Short mmCIF file of C-alpha atoms in Angstrom, two decimals:
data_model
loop_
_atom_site.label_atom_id
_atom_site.label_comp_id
_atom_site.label_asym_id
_atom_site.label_seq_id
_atom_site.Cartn_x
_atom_site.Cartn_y
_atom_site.Cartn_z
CA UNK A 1 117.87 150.69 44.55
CA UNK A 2 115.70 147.65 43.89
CA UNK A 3 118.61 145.62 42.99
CA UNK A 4 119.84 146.66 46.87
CA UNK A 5 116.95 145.57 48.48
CA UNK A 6 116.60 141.98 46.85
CA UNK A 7 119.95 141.86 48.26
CA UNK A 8 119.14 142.75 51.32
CA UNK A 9 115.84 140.67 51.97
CA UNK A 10 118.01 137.41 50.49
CA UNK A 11 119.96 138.44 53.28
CA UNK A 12 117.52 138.62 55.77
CA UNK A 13 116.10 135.69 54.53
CA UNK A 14 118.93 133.53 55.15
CA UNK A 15 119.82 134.56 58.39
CA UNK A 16 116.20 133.95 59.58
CA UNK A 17 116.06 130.46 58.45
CA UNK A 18 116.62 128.73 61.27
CA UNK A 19 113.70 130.54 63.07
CA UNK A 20 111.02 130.23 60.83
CA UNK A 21 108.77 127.59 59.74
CA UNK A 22 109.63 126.75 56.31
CA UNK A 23 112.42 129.18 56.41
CA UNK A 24 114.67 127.49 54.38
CA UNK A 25 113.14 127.15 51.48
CA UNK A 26 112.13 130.61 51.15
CA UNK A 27 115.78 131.76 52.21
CA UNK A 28 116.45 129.33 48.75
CA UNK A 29 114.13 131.36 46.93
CA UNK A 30 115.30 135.13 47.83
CA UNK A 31 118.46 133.99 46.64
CA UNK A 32 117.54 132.99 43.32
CA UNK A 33 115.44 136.25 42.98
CA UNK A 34 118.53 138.57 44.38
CA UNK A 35 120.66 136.85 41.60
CA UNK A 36 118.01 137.39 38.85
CA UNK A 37 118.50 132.98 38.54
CA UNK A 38 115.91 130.32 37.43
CA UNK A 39 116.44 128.61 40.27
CA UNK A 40 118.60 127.83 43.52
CA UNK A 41 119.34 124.32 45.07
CA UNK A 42 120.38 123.64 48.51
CA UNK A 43 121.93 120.32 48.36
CA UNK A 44 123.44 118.05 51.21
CA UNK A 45 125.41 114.57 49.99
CA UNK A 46 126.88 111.93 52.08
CA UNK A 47 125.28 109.24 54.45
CA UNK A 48 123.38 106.56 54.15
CA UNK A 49 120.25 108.53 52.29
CA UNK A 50 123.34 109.87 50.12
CA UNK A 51 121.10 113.10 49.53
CA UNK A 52 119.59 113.67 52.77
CA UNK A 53 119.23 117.88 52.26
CA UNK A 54 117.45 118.52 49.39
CA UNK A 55 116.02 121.84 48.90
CA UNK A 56 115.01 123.71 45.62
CA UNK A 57 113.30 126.85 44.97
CA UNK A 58 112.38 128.03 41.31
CA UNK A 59 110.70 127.54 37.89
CA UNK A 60 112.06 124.66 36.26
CA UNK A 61 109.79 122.67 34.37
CA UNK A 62 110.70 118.64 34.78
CA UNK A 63 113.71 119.02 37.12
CA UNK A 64 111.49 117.08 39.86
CA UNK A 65 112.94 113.84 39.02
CA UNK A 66 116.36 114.24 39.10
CA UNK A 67 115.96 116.19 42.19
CA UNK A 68 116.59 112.91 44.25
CA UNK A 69 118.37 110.91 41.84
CA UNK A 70 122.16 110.28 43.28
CA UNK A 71 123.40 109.91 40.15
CA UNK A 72 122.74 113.24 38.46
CA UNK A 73 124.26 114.69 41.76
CA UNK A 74 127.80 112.84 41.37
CA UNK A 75 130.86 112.36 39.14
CA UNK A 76 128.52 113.31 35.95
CA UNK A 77 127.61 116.32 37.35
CA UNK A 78 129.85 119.19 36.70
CA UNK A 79 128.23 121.52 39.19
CA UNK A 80 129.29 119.02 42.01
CA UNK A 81 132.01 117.77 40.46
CA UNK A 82 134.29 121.06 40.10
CA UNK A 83 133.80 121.63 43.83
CA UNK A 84 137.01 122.21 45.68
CA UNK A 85 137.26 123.60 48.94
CA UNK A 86 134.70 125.26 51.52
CA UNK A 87 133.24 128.06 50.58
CA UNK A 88 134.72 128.81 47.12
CA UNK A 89 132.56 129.83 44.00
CA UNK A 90 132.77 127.71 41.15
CA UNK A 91 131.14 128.91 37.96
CA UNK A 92 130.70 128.49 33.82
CA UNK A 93 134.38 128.48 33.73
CA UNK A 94 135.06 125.87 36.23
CA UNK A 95 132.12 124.17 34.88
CA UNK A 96 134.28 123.99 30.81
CA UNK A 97 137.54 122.71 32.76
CA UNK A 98 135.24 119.75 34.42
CA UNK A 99 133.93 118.61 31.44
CA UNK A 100 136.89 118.53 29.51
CA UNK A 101 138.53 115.84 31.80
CA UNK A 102 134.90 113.74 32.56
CA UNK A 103 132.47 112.20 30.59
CA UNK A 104 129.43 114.52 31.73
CA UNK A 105 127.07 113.35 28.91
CA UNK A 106 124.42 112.59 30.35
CA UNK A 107 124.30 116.05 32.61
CA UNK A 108 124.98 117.90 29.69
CA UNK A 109 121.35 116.52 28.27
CA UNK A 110 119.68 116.93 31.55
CA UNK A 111 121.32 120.69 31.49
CA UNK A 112 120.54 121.44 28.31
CA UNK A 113 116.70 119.68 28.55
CA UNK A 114 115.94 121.77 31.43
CA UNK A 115 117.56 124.76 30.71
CA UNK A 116 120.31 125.45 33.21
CA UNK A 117 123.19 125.79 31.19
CA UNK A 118 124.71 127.98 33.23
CA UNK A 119 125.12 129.27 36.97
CA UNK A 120 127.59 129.16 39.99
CA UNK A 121 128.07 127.25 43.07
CA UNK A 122 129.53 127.05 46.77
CA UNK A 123 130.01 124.46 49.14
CA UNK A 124 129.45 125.75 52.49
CA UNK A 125 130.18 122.60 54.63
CA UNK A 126 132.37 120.72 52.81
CA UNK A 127 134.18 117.26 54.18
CA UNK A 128 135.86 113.50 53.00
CA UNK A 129 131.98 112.39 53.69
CA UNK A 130 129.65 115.16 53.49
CA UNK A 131 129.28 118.59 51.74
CA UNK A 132 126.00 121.03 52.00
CA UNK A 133 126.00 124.06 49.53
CA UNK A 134 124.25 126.37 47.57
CA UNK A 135 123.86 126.27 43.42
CA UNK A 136 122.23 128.81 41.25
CA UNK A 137 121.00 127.42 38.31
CA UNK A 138 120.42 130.17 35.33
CA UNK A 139 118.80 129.34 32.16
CA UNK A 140 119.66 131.30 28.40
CA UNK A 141 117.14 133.81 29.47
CA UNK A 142 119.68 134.24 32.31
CA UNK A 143 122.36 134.28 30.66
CA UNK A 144 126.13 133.21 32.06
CA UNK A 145 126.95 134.13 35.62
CA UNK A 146 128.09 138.24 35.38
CA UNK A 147 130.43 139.87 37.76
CA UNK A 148 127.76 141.53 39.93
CA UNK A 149 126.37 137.83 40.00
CA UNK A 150 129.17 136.65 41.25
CA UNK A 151 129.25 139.38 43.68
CA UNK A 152 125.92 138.85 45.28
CA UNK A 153 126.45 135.42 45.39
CA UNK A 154 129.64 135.74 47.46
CA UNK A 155 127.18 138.02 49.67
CA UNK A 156 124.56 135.24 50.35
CA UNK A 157 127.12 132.17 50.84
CA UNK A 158 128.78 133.99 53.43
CA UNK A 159 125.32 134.90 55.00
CA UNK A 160 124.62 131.02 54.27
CA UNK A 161 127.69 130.16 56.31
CA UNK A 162 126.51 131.71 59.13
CA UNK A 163 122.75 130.97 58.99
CA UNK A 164 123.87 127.20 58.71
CA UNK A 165 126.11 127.45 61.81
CA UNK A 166 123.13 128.89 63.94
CA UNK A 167 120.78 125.55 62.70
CA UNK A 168 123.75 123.24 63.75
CA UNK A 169 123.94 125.11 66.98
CA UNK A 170 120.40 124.85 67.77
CA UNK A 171 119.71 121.35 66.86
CA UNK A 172 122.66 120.15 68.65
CA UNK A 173 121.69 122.10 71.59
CA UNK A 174 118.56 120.61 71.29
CA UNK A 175 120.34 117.04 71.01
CA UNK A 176 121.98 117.54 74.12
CA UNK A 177 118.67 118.24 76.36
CA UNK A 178 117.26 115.10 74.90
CA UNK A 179 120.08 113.18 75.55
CA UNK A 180 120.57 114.57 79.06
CA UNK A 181 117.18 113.37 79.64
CA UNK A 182 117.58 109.89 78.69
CA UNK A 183 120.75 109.70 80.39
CA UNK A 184 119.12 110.01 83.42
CA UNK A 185 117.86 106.57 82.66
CA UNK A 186 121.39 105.77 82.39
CA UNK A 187 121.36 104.22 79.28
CA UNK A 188 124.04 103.70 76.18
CA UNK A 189 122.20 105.93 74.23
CA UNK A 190 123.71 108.15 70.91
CA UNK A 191 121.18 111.00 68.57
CA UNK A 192 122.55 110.71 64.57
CA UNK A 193 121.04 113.01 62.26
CA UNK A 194 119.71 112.68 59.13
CA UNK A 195 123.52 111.99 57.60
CA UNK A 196 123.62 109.82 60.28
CA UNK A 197 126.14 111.55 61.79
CA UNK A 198 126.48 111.99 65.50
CA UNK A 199 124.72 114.63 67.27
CA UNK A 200 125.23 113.42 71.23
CA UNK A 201 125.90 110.97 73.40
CA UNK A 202 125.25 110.24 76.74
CA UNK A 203 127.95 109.44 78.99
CA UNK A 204 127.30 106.03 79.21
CA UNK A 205 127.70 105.66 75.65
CA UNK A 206 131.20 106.77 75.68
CA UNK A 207 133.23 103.90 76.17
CA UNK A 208 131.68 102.10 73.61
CA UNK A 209 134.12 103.59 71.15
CA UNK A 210 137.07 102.35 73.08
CA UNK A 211 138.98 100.00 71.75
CA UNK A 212 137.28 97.15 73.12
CA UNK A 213 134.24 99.00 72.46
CA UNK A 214 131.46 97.70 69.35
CA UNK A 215 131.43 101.08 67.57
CA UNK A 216 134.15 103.76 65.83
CA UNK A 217 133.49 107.39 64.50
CA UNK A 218 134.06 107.60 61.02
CA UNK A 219 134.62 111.55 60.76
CA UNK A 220 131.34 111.88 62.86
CA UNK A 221 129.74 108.94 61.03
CA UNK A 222 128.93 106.32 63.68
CA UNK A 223 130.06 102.74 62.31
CA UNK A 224 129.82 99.21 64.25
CA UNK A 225 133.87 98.12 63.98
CA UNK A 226 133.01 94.64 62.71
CA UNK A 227 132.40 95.07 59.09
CA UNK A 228 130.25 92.51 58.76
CA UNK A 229 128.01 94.05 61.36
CA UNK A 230 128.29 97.24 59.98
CA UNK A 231 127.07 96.66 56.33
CA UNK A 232 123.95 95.35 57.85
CA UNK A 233 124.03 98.55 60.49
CA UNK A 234 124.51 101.15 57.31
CA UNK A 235 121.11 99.05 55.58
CA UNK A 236 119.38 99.80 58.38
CA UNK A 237 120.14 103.14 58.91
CA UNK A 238 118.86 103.84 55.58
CA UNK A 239 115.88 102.45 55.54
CA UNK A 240 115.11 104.17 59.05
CA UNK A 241 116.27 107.29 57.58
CA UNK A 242 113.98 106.73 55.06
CA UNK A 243 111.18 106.45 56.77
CA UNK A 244 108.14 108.02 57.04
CA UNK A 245 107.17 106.90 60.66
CA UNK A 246 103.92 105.42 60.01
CA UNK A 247 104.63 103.09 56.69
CA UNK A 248 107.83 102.60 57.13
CA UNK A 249 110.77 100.75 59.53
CA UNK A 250 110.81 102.80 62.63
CA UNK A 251 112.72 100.16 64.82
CA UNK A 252 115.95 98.05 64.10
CA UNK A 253 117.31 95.18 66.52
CA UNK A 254 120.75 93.61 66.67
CA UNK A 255 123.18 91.65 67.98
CA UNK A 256 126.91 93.04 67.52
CA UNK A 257 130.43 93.04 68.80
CA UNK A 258 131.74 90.11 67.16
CA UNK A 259 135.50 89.52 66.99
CA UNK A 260 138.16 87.05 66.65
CA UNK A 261 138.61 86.27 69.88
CA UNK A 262 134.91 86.55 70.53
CA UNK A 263 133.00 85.13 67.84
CA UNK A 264 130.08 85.08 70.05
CA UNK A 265 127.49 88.74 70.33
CA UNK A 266 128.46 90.72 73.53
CA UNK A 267 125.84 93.64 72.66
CA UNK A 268 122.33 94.09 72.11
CA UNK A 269 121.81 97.53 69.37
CA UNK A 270 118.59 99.10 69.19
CA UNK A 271 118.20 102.07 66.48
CA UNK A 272 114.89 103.67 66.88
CA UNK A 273 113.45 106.21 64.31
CA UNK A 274 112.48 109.52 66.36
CA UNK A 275 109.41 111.88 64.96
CA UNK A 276 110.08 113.79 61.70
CA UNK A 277 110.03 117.16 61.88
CA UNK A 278 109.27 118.76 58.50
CA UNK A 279 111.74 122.48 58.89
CA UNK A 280 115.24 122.46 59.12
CA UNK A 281 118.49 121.18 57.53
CA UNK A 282 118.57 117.89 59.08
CA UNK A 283 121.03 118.59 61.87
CA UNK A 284 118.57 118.03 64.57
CA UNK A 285 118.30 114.74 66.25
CA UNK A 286 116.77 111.61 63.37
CA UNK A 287 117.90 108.26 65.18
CA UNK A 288 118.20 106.97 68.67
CA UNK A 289 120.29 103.97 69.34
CA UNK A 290 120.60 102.08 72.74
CA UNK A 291 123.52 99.52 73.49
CA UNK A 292 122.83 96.96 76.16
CA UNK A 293 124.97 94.19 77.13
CA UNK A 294 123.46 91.07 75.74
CA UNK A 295 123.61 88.99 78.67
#
């Protein structure tokens, strides 16, 4: 009966999330506790910030440092690296058949250091660019993941799936009144989020990814089409991302649309760093850029 009801308040959890201040983390939290795990990670990759979701919950002693290091979260890593397809559950075996084909050295240290041998994993949002999912990470004490594991992990990534739809729904709703208002203005004005990744546009904005336009989507990535232009855009972005507000870049300024048959600048790009908001997944509103004509 107890073993229910952890079930059912990681449930619960998860699906209240996007209500509730610091609901994320403690939805990250019930579901280490309803899988008797160490710990659970809620990771996002892709973007600029190249971990911009980054959200763990258990006892781990020294994991803080490789929290936020890209490395330990790419081809080395076996968690991340068996991943396959949205929402599927990888796991110890999936884990073996990684590391037979990769070097994973260096993550099997780390692993073994730490204690979290063992565990399973799901990508909930999973794309060419980005991914978001859930990974519990289980220790010897723990054990290998066991079939009712495995079970109540299905359980809570489905739940995930859903509580993360209801955050992107709100945030971009939330995108759209904000950029309704500043269209009103009638400026060229487009929201990214924290991946950088477009959350609205205003009108305005629109034909600016024409073909004569200065800008392309990139999946939903937002890239200035003269690559030049857009390494120096991409720099930029991260540092804004980056930023704290108060210490760091909150304001970028350029001059783009460059092409062969006009070498000379024909727009003026202001990317502005909006307020941080400390809850959420990042799908709410980060950056505001403004295109003017630079005449």
């Amino acid at each position: 009966m107890r073993s229910e009801t952890s079930l059912r308040d990681a449930e619960l959890a998860i699906l209240n999330a996007p209500f509730v201040d610091g609901g994320w983390q403690l939805a990250v939290q019930a579901a280490a506790d309803a899988t008797r795990s160490n710990a659970a990670h809620l990771l996002g990759t892709g973007g600029p910030l190249l971990l911009p979701l980054n959200v763990f919950a258990g006892d781990v002693p020294g994991i803080e440092p490789y929290l936020g290091d890209p490395r330990f979260h790419g081809a080395i890593n076996w968690r991340v690296g068996s991943v396959t397809v949205p929402m599927a559950i990888q796991h110890e075996a999936h884990y073996a058949d990684y590391r037979r084909l990769h070097d994973t050295s260096d993550y099997d240290d780390v692993a073994s250091d730490l204690d979290i041998p063992f565990g399973c994993q799901s990508a909930v949002l999973l794309d060419s660019r980005n991914m978001v999912g859930l990974a519990l990470l289980r220790g010897r004490r723990n054990g290998p993941c066991t079939t009712e594991t495995l079970q109540r992990f299905a359980v809570l990534r489905r739940q995930l799936g859903r509580a993360i739809r209801v955050q992107m729904a709100l945030d971009g709703e939330a995108a759209e009144t904000m950029v309704g208002q500043l269209g009103e203005r009638q400026c060229a004005t487009i929201l990214l989020d924290r991946q950088a990744n477009l959350c609205a546009l205003s009108a305005t904005a629109e034909p600016l990814f024409g073909g004569s336009g200065p800008l392309r989507l990139a999946g939903l990535a937002v890239e200035l089409r003269n690559r030049a232009e857009n390494r120096l855009f991409q720099d930029a972005l991260r540092r804004l991302l980056a930023s704290d507000g108060h210490r760091g870049a909150i304001v970028h300024q350029a001059l783009i649309g460059r092409c062969e048959t006009n070498p000379a600048a024909s727009w003026r790009l202001y990317a502005v760093r909006l307020p941080h908001r400390p809850h959420g997944l990042g799908f709410d509103p980060h950056l505001a850029l403004t295109v003017k004509a630079a005449a």
